[in-house]
Short mmCIF file of C-alpha atoms in Angstrom, two decimals:
data_model
loop_
_atom_site.label_atom_id
_atom_site.label_comp_id
_atom_site.label_asym_id
_atom_site.label_seq_id
_atom_site.Cartn_x
_atom_site.Cartn_y
_atom_site.Cartn_z
CA MET A 1 155.84 -6.35 79.51
CA SER A 2 157.77 -4.69 81.85
CA PRO A 3 161.23 -3.19 79.54
CA GLU A 4 163.66 -5.49 80.63
CA GLN A 5 161.21 -8.15 79.46
CA TRP A 6 161.71 -6.73 75.91
CA THR A 7 163.00 -8.86 72.96
CA ARG A 8 163.13 -7.68 69.34
CA PRO A 9 162.65 -10.64 67.29
CA GLU A 10 165.64 -10.25 65.07
CA THR A 11 168.17 -13.37 65.54
CA ASP A 12 171.21 -10.74 67.09
CA GLY A 13 169.32 -10.33 70.49
CA THR A 14 169.02 -7.10 70.08
CA THR A 15 166.51 -5.54 73.30
CA GLY A 16 163.90 -3.12 72.93
CA PRO A 17 160.43 -2.14 71.96
CA PRO A 18 158.99 -4.92 69.73
CA ALA A 19 158.55 -3.82 66.10
CA ALA A 20 154.81 -2.83 65.45
CA THR A 21 153.79 -6.26 63.47
CA ALA A 22 155.27 -8.26 66.59
CA ALA A 23 153.79 -6.86 69.15
CA LYS A 24 151.05 -9.31 70.49
CA PRO A 25 151.96 -10.81 74.31
CA THR A 26 152.24 -14.38 74.70
CA ARG A 27 149.70 -16.80 75.41
CA GLU A 28 150.26 -16.92 79.31
CA GLN A 29 150.31 -12.97 79.57
CA VAL A 30 146.75 -13.23 77.64
CA ILE A 31 146.16 -16.32 80.18
CA ALA A 32 146.87 -13.97 83.09
CA GLY A 33 145.10 -11.13 82.24
CA LEU A 34 141.79 -12.68 81.68
CA ARG A 35 142.66 -14.60 84.77
CA ALA A 36 142.89 -11.01 86.68
CA THR A 37 139.88 -10.30 84.79
CA SER A 38 137.36 -12.51 86.20
CA GLU A 39 139.26 -14.02 89.69
CA GLY A 40 139.90 -10.42 90.85
CA GLY A 41 143.83 -10.14 90.77
CA ALA A 42 145.94 -9.91 93.65
CA ASP A 43 145.27 -6.09 93.71
CA LEU A 44 142.16 -6.57 94.34
CA VAL A 45 141.16 -4.08 97.96
CA GLN A 46 139.20 -5.80 100.25
CA LEU A 47 138.29 -5.46 103.76
CA LEU A 48 135.62 -7.87 104.74
CA THR A 49 135.99 -11.24 103.66
CA PRO A 50 132.70 -13.60 101.63
CA GLU A 51 132.80 -15.31 105.48
CA GLY A 52 132.11 -12.33 107.42
CA GLN A 53 135.75 -11.38 108.44
CA ARG A 54 137.32 -7.78 109.11
CA VAL A 55 141.15 -8.22 107.47
CA GLU A 56 143.50 -4.92 107.72
CA HIS A 57 145.02 -2.83 104.64
CA PRO A 58 147.69 -1.59 104.07
CA ASP A 59 146.89 1.88 102.29
CA PHE A 60 142.81 1.85 102.85
CA ASP A 61 142.07 1.76 105.84
CA LEU A 62 138.05 2.61 107.34
CA ASP A 63 137.68 3.36 111.17
CA ILE A 64 134.10 2.78 111.43
CA SER A 65 131.77 2.53 114.35
CA THR A 66 128.98 -0.58 115.00
CA ALA A 67 126.22 2.54 113.91
CA GLN A 68 127.51 2.82 110.54
CA LEU A 69 128.20 -0.56 110.30
CA ARG A 70 124.23 -1.51 111.03
CA ASP A 71 123.61 1.47 108.33
CA LEU A 72 125.77 0.72 105.75
CA TYR A 73 123.08 -2.95 106.33
CA ARG A 74 120.15 -1.21 106.36
CA ASP A 75 120.96 0.30 103.39
CA MET A 76 121.30 -2.27 101.41
CA VAL A 77 118.39 -4.52 102.73
CA LEU A 78 115.91 -1.26 101.79
CA VAL A 79 117.77 -1.26 98.17
CA ARG A 80 117.57 -4.98 97.62
CA ARG A 81 113.85 -5.46 98.41
CA ALA A 82 112.88 -2.23 96.30
CA ASP A 83 114.93 -3.49 93.35
CA ARG A 84 112.49 -7.26 94.16
CA GLU A 85 110.35 -5.15 93.63
CA GLY A 86 110.46 -3.95 90.44
CA ASN A 87 111.49 -6.61 89.01
CA ALA A 88 107.94 -8.22 90.11
CA LEU A 89 106.32 -5.00 89.44
CA GLN A 90 107.51 -5.01 85.40
CA ARG A 91 106.69 -9.77 85.38
CA GLN A 92 103.42 -8.12 86.30
CA GLY A 93 102.76 -5.56 83.57
CA GLN A 94 103.27 -2.29 85.21
CA LEU A 95 106.34 -2.02 84.04
CA GLY A 96 107.67 -1.32 80.51
CA ILE A 97 111.29 -3.02 81.82
CA TRP A 98 112.87 -2.50 85.31
CA VAL A 99 117.37 -2.84 85.52
CA PRO A 100 117.72 -5.05 88.31
CA LEU A 101 120.67 -4.15 90.29
CA LEU A 102 120.77 -7.76 92.43
CA GLY A 103 124.09 -8.68 93.73
CA GLN A 104 125.36 -4.58 93.43
CA GLU A 105 124.23 -3.25 96.26
CA ALA A 106 127.97 -3.47 98.15
CA ALA A 107 129.41 -1.50 95.36
CA GLN A 108 127.07 1.62 95.29
CA ILE A 109 126.16 2.11 98.51
CA GLY A 110 129.60 2.02 99.86
CA ALA A 111 130.85 4.76 97.10
CA GLY A 112 126.70 6.57 97.67
CA ARG A 113 128.24 6.86 100.94
CA ALA A 114 131.51 8.26 100.64
CA LEU A 115 129.67 11.63 98.38
CA GLN A 116 129.65 14.55 100.82
CA PRO A 117 126.79 16.63 100.21
CA GLN A 118 128.45 19.26 97.76
CA ASP A 119 129.26 16.30 95.21
CA MET A 120 127.67 15.61 92.41
CA ALA A 121 127.32 11.88 90.72
CA PHE A 122 125.96 10.89 87.32
CA PRO A 123 124.28 7.13 86.51
CA SER A 124 123.94 4.88 83.92
CA TYR A 125 120.68 3.32 84.59
CA ARG A 126 120.64 1.67 87.57
CA GLU A 127 122.23 3.06 90.06
CA HIS A 128 119.25 2.47 92.31
CA GLY A 129 121.93 2.25 95.30
CA VAL A 130 123.23 5.50 94.91
CA ALA A 131 119.85 6.97 93.89
CA TRP A 132 119.45 6.02 98.00
CA CYS A 133 122.19 7.25 98.92
CA ARG A 134 121.32 10.95 97.47
CA GLY A 135 118.08 11.40 99.96
CA ILE A 136 115.47 10.16 96.64
CA ASP A 137 112.73 7.94 97.01
CA PRO A 138 112.68 4.49 95.13
CA THR A 139 108.75 5.50 93.80
CA GLU A 140 110.81 8.23 92.50
CA ILE A 141 112.46 5.90 90.12
CA LEU A 142 109.81 4.19 88.97
CA GLY A 143 108.20 6.98 85.95
CA ILE A 144 111.35 5.86 84.15
CA PHE A 145 110.60 2.72 83.83
CA ARG A 146 106.56 3.02 83.49
CA GLY A 147 106.98 5.76 81.00
CA THR A 148 105.62 8.91 82.48
CA ASP A 149 108.47 10.79 83.44
CA HIS A 150 112.68 10.47 82.53
CA GLY A 151 113.25 10.84 85.82
CA SER A 152 110.65 12.82 88.87
CA TRP A 153 113.93 14.83 90.92
CA ASP A 154 115.68 18.28 90.94
CA PRO A 155 119.36 16.64 90.07
CA ILE A 156 121.33 19.86 91.45
CA ASP A 157 119.22 19.73 94.73
CA LYS A 158 119.91 16.06 94.93
CA ARG A 159 123.02 16.25 93.66
CA PHE A 160 122.37 12.92 91.66
CA HIS A 161 121.06 13.69 87.00
CA LEU A 162 119.09 11.98 85.64
CA TYR A 163 119.57 8.36 84.47
CA THR A 164 121.97 8.48 81.59
CA ILE A 165 120.32 5.36 78.83
CA VAL A 166 122.64 6.13 76.25
CA ILE A 167 125.53 3.50 77.01
CA GLY A 168 128.70 5.87 78.26
CA ASN A 169 127.20 8.97 78.04
CA GLN A 170 126.99 9.94 81.12
CA CYS A 171 131.20 9.73 81.76
CA LEU A 172 131.09 12.90 79.32
CA ASN A 173 128.74 14.57 81.19
CA ALA A 174 130.68 14.25 84.39
CA THR A 175 134.00 15.19 82.67
CA GLY A 176 132.20 18.37 81.31
CA TYR A 177 130.93 19.03 84.58
CA ALA A 178 133.72 18.27 86.45
CA MET A 179 135.86 20.70 84.84
CA GLY A 180 133.57 23.06 84.92
CA GLN A 181 134.60 22.65 88.57
CA ARG A 182 137.73 23.41 88.49
CA PHE A 183 137.72 26.24 86.15
CA ASP A 184 135.00 27.72 88.66
CA GLY A 185 137.91 27.14 91.26
CA LYS A 186 135.92 24.75 92.66
CA VAL A 187 138.65 22.26 94.41
CA GLY A 188 141.61 22.58 96.51
CA ASP A 189 140.79 21.44 99.62
CA GLN A 190 138.92 19.28 101.81
CA GLY A 191 135.79 21.46 101.58
CA GLY A 192 135.87 21.22 97.33
CA GLU A 193 134.04 19.24 94.87
CA ALA A 194 134.37 16.38 93.13
CA THR A 195 132.53 14.09 90.78
CA MET A 196 131.18 10.69 90.57
CA ALA A 197 130.71 8.31 87.37
CA PHE A 198 128.69 5.65 87.49
CA PHE A 199 129.28 2.72 83.98
CA GLY A 200 129.54 -0.88 83.82
CA ASP A 201 131.94 -3.06 82.36
CA GLY A 202 130.49 -3.07 78.81
CA ALA A 203 130.74 0.68 78.64
CA THR A 204 134.31 0.81 78.89
CA SER A 205 134.15 -0.85 74.66
CA GLN A 206 132.36 2.68 73.81
CA GLY A 207 134.68 6.21 72.72
CA ASP A 208 132.27 7.75 75.00
CA VAL A 209 133.82 6.94 78.57
CA HIS A 210 137.63 6.42 76.51
CA GLU A 211 136.50 10.72 75.28
CA ALA A 212 135.65 11.35 78.69
CA MET A 213 138.97 9.42 80.21
CA ALA A 214 141.24 11.31 77.84
CA TRP A 215 139.25 14.75 77.93
CA SER A 216 139.46 14.20 81.96
CA ALA A 217 142.73 14.03 82.45
CA VAL A 218 143.69 16.82 80.37
CA TYR A 219 142.20 19.09 82.16
CA ASP A 220 142.59 17.17 86.47
CA ALA A 221 138.83 17.00 86.03
CA PRO A 222 137.60 15.91 89.73
CA VAL A 223 135.89 13.49 88.51
CA VAL A 224 135.98 9.24 90.14
CA PHE A 225 135.13 7.07 87.77
CA PHE A 226 133.82 4.54 89.06
CA CYS A 227 132.64 1.81 87.89
CA GLN A 228 131.24 -1.78 88.31
CA ASN A 229 132.67 -4.78 87.01
CA ASN A 230 129.57 -7.27 87.35
CA GLN A 231 131.42 -9.48 84.75
CA TRP A 232 128.84 -9.53 82.00
CA ALA A 233 127.87 -6.85 79.28
CA ILE A 234 124.84 -8.44 79.03
CA SER A 235 125.86 -11.32 77.42
CA GLU A 236 128.92 -10.51 76.80
CA PRO A 237 132.03 -11.54 79.26
CA VAL A 238 134.33 -9.01 80.64
CA GLU A 239 136.75 -11.38 78.94
CA ARG A 240 135.97 -10.64 75.68
CA GLN A 241 135.82 -6.77 76.56
CA THR A 242 139.47 -6.47 76.82
CA ARG A 243 143.18 -8.14 77.36
CA VAL A 244 143.96 -6.78 80.75
CA PRO A 245 141.93 -5.89 84.09
CA LEU A 246 140.52 -2.69 83.07
CA TYR A 247 141.26 -0.77 85.88
CA GLN A 248 145.42 -0.92 84.64
CA ARG A 249 143.42 1.04 81.62
CA ALA A 250 143.44 4.62 83.61
CA SER A 251 147.73 4.00 83.39
CA GLY A 252 147.02 4.47 80.03
CA TYR A 253 145.45 8.01 80.43
CA GLY A 254 148.24 9.24 82.75
CA PHE A 255 146.36 8.86 85.98
CA PRO A 256 145.88 6.10 88.77
CA GLY A 257 142.89 3.06 88.69
CA ILE A 258 142.58 0.51 91.42
CA ARG A 259 140.14 -1.87 92.02
CA VAL A 260 138.31 -2.50 94.84
CA ASP A 261 136.15 -5.66 95.83
CA GLY A 262 132.48 -4.86 95.06
CA ASN A 263 130.63 -6.32 97.58
CA ASP A 264 132.24 -6.06 100.46
CA VAL A 265 130.57 -2.47 101.57
CA LEU A 266 134.25 -1.48 103.83
CA ALA A 267 136.47 -1.25 100.58
CA SER A 268 134.00 0.52 99.09
CA LEU A 269 133.28 3.43 100.43
CA ALA A 270 136.77 3.65 101.91
CA VAL A 271 138.85 3.42 97.94
CA SER A 272 135.16 5.70 96.91
CA ARG A 273 135.93 8.22 99.59
CA TRP A 274 140.06 8.41 98.75
CA ALA A 275 139.47 8.90 95.06
CA LEU A 276 136.93 10.76 96.14
CA ASP A 277 139.40 12.74 98.70
CA GLU A 278 141.81 13.29 96.11
CA CYS A 279 139.60 14.49 93.36
CA ARG A 280 138.34 17.55 95.77
CA HIS A 281 141.90 18.74 96.19
CA GLY A 282 143.18 19.40 92.06
CA ASN A 283 144.94 15.35 91.84
CA GLY A 284 141.78 13.61 90.12
CA PRO A 285 140.94 12.18 87.43
CA VAL A 286 140.64 8.54 89.38
CA LEU A 287 139.51 5.54 88.00
CA ILE A 288 137.90 2.68 90.16
CA GLU A 289 137.20 -0.59 89.42
CA ALA A 290 134.06 -2.53 92.15
CA PHE A 291 134.69 -5.92 91.46
CA THR A 292 130.93 -7.78 91.35
CA TYR A 293 128.31 -9.50 89.22
CA ARG A 294 125.06 -8.66 88.48
CA MET A 295 123.28 -11.81 90.06
CA ASP A 296 120.29 -11.09 87.90
CA ALA A 297 119.66 -10.40 84.28
CA HIS A 298 121.11 -7.45 82.86
CA THR A 299 117.04 -6.51 82.34
CA THR A 300 114.24 -7.90 82.34
CA SER A 301 114.02 -8.15 79.19
CA ASP A 302 117.06 -10.33 79.39
CA ASP A 303 117.68 -13.85 80.35
CA PRO A 304 120.77 -15.12 81.43
CA THR A 305 120.08 -18.95 81.13
CA ARG A 306 121.26 -18.95 77.60
CA TYR A 307 124.44 -17.64 77.88
CA ARG A 308 125.75 -18.33 82.16
CA LEU A 309 126.34 -20.98 83.09
CA ALA A 310 123.98 -21.89 86.65
CA ASP A 311 127.57 -23.20 88.20
CA GLU A 312 129.03 -19.32 87.93
CA HIS A 313 126.22 -17.83 89.52
CA GLU A 314 126.08 -20.63 92.37
CA ALA A 315 130.03 -19.47 93.48
CA TRP A 316 128.57 -15.62 93.34
CA LYS A 317 125.70 -16.32 96.23
CA LEU A 318 128.83 -17.52 97.86
CA LYS A 319 129.78 -13.01 97.81
CA ASP A 320 126.60 -12.26 98.82
CA PRO A 321 127.19 -7.85 99.69
CA ILE A 322 124.37 -8.00 102.53
CA GLU A 323 125.41 -11.79 104.13
CA ARG A 324 129.11 -10.46 104.56
CA LEU A 325 128.13 -7.91 106.22
CA ARG A 326 125.68 -9.78 108.43
CA VAL A 327 127.90 -12.58 109.96
CA HIS A 328 130.12 -9.58 110.61
CA LEU A 329 127.86 -7.54 112.88
CA VAL A 330 126.40 -10.86 114.36
CA ARG A 331 130.02 -12.46 114.83
CA ASP A 332 132.69 -9.56 115.90
CA GLN A 333 129.83 -6.82 116.78
CA GLY A 334 127.51 -8.74 118.81
CA VAL A 335 124.13 -7.34 116.83
CA GLU A 336 121.13 -9.17 118.42
CA GLN A 337 117.80 -10.43 116.03
CA ASP A 338 115.35 -7.39 117.01
CA PHE A 339 117.36 -4.90 114.65
CA PHE A 340 117.66 -7.32 111.94
CA ASP A 341 113.82 -7.92 112.25
CA GLY A 342 113.84 -4.31 112.33
CA VAL A 343 114.90 -3.86 108.95
CA ASP A 344 113.42 -6.44 107.79
CA ALA A 345 109.55 -4.75 108.89
CA GLU A 346 111.11 -2.40 107.26
CA ALA A 347 112.01 -3.39 104.34
CA ASP A 348 108.45 -4.79 104.00
CA GLU A 349 107.01 -1.19 105.06
CA LEU A 350 108.84 0.32 101.54
CA ALA A 351 107.72 -2.52 99.97
CA ALA A 352 104.61 -2.01 101.00
CA ARG A 353 104.54 1.65 99.76
CA PHE A 354 106.75 1.23 96.51
CA ARG A 355 104.17 -1.09 95.09
CA ASP A 356 101.01 0.93 96.10
CA TYR A 357 102.58 3.70 94.73
CA CYS A 358 102.91 2.05 91.12
CA PHE A 359 99.61 1.10 91.09
CA ASN A 360 98.44 4.39 91.62
CA ILE A 361 100.70 6.85 90.07
CA PRO A 362 99.16 9.56 88.76
CA GLU A 363 99.13 9.91 84.83
CA PRO A 364 101.09 12.81 83.92
CA PRO A 365 99.21 15.39 81.65
CA PRO A 366 100.03 15.65 78.36
CA GLU A 367 101.61 19.36 78.24
CA ARG A 368 104.02 18.12 80.75
CA MET A 369 105.69 16.81 77.62
CA PHE A 370 106.71 21.03 76.78
CA SER A 371 106.62 22.14 80.17
CA GLU A 372 109.88 20.47 81.07
CA VAL A 373 112.02 21.46 78.12
CA TYR A 374 113.66 24.88 78.49
CA ALA A 375 114.15 26.86 81.56
CA GLU A 376 112.43 29.63 79.64
CA GLU A 377 109.38 28.72 76.96
CA THR A 378 110.64 29.17 72.95
CA PRO A 379 107.91 30.70 70.93
CA GLN A 380 108.25 28.01 68.38
CA LEU A 381 107.15 25.69 71.90
CA ALA A 382 104.74 27.92 73.18
CA ALA A 383 102.90 27.40 69.04
CA GLN A 384 103.63 23.51 69.16
CA ARG A 385 101.73 22.64 72.74
CA GLU A 386 98.90 24.92 71.43
CA SER A 387 98.71 23.55 68.91
CA TYR A 388 98.86 20.10 70.38
CA LEU A 389 96.58 20.56 72.98
CA GLN A 390 94.26 21.77 69.73
CA TYR A 391 94.10 18.44 68.76
CA LEU A 392 93.74 16.75 71.54
CA ALA A 393 90.53 18.97 71.96
CA GLY A 394 88.69 17.78 68.86
CA PHE A 395 88.68 14.36 70.27
CA ALA A 396 86.86 15.03 72.81
CA ASP A 397 84.73 17.38 71.30
CA GLU A 398 83.77 14.68 68.56
CA ALA A 399 82.34 11.98 72.11
CA MET A 400 80.62 15.43 73.22
CA ALA A 401 79.07 14.90 69.74
CA GLY A 402 77.82 11.67 69.96
CA GLY A 403 81.13 10.78 66.76
CA VAL A 404 82.51 8.37 65.11
CA ARG A 405 86.46 8.51 64.47
#
């Protein structure tokens, strides 16, 4: 509601901000806000329609070659195939759980490819596509969901933090890291650094996310908050979490917010590039709401048929991010079938390697739980390790002696 629309409830007809007890939106305003959270709204940035048609945007244009478009298509297909294999492996009992990204490939690949080598990314637990863009092989993620490790890559080397299971906590970590980038003078020009934090619409109801945005605003932290609004926080729809579109919340903290079509890899790439450039030049933070849809369950322990209607799912199938880019490549870029066959063959090879690694993933030795705790081992930790290893050795001694425990 604009200031011009404010009217006091008193009978004298004077205008001004309403009293706190009367500051309640009208029914029409609530409906309009909810509709904007579920339909995209007029502010949605889009460069590629669901039908694969390239459109222009006055603020976010993108100069991209056919070769680069092919690369984006390949990224999305390979990431989806690895994701589908992860889902199947969990159903076969090879993984304890799997977190699908089906339907969110464009948002993640667009944002991931916008990151520069010097930038830092903080994921939640669904960012398999961003991990791919940061050079992390899909097999390196398997240990997390098999329960053998917390992540096998070096976060500093890959510029990609380990997965965060606690909802929204990575936003605080990202803000702290970005504050350090500013304090160390690593922002201010095109060669500067920026940070990107990934989270879902459900995380926006967490205190950690609000605290991160408040701190980042106060300290002008170069952090892009990348919210993948997939419409569902497990079984809770986004309409029950907010009265206004999520990107509009940024104005309350004093920094820009923008909504992008999260099923459009070109728009996701263009908007993410702009936001990261803003941050590395010292104009952060920025909030991006990638408007997308979770086509699968929240995790493999969830049953979305208990709370979602089939017609909603079918409607979003028509907005599939991979299919719209495929249509654009064929119709407008003249890409031949041989290219798509090659990508499919590469996806088959990745799937086979992914499965083989999962079936043969090495069990970590028991001392690993102590070796990866501190950069320099403390005396207390060393004593705990030795005590635990002696305890385990006792079972081996019994077995050698033929004893029964």
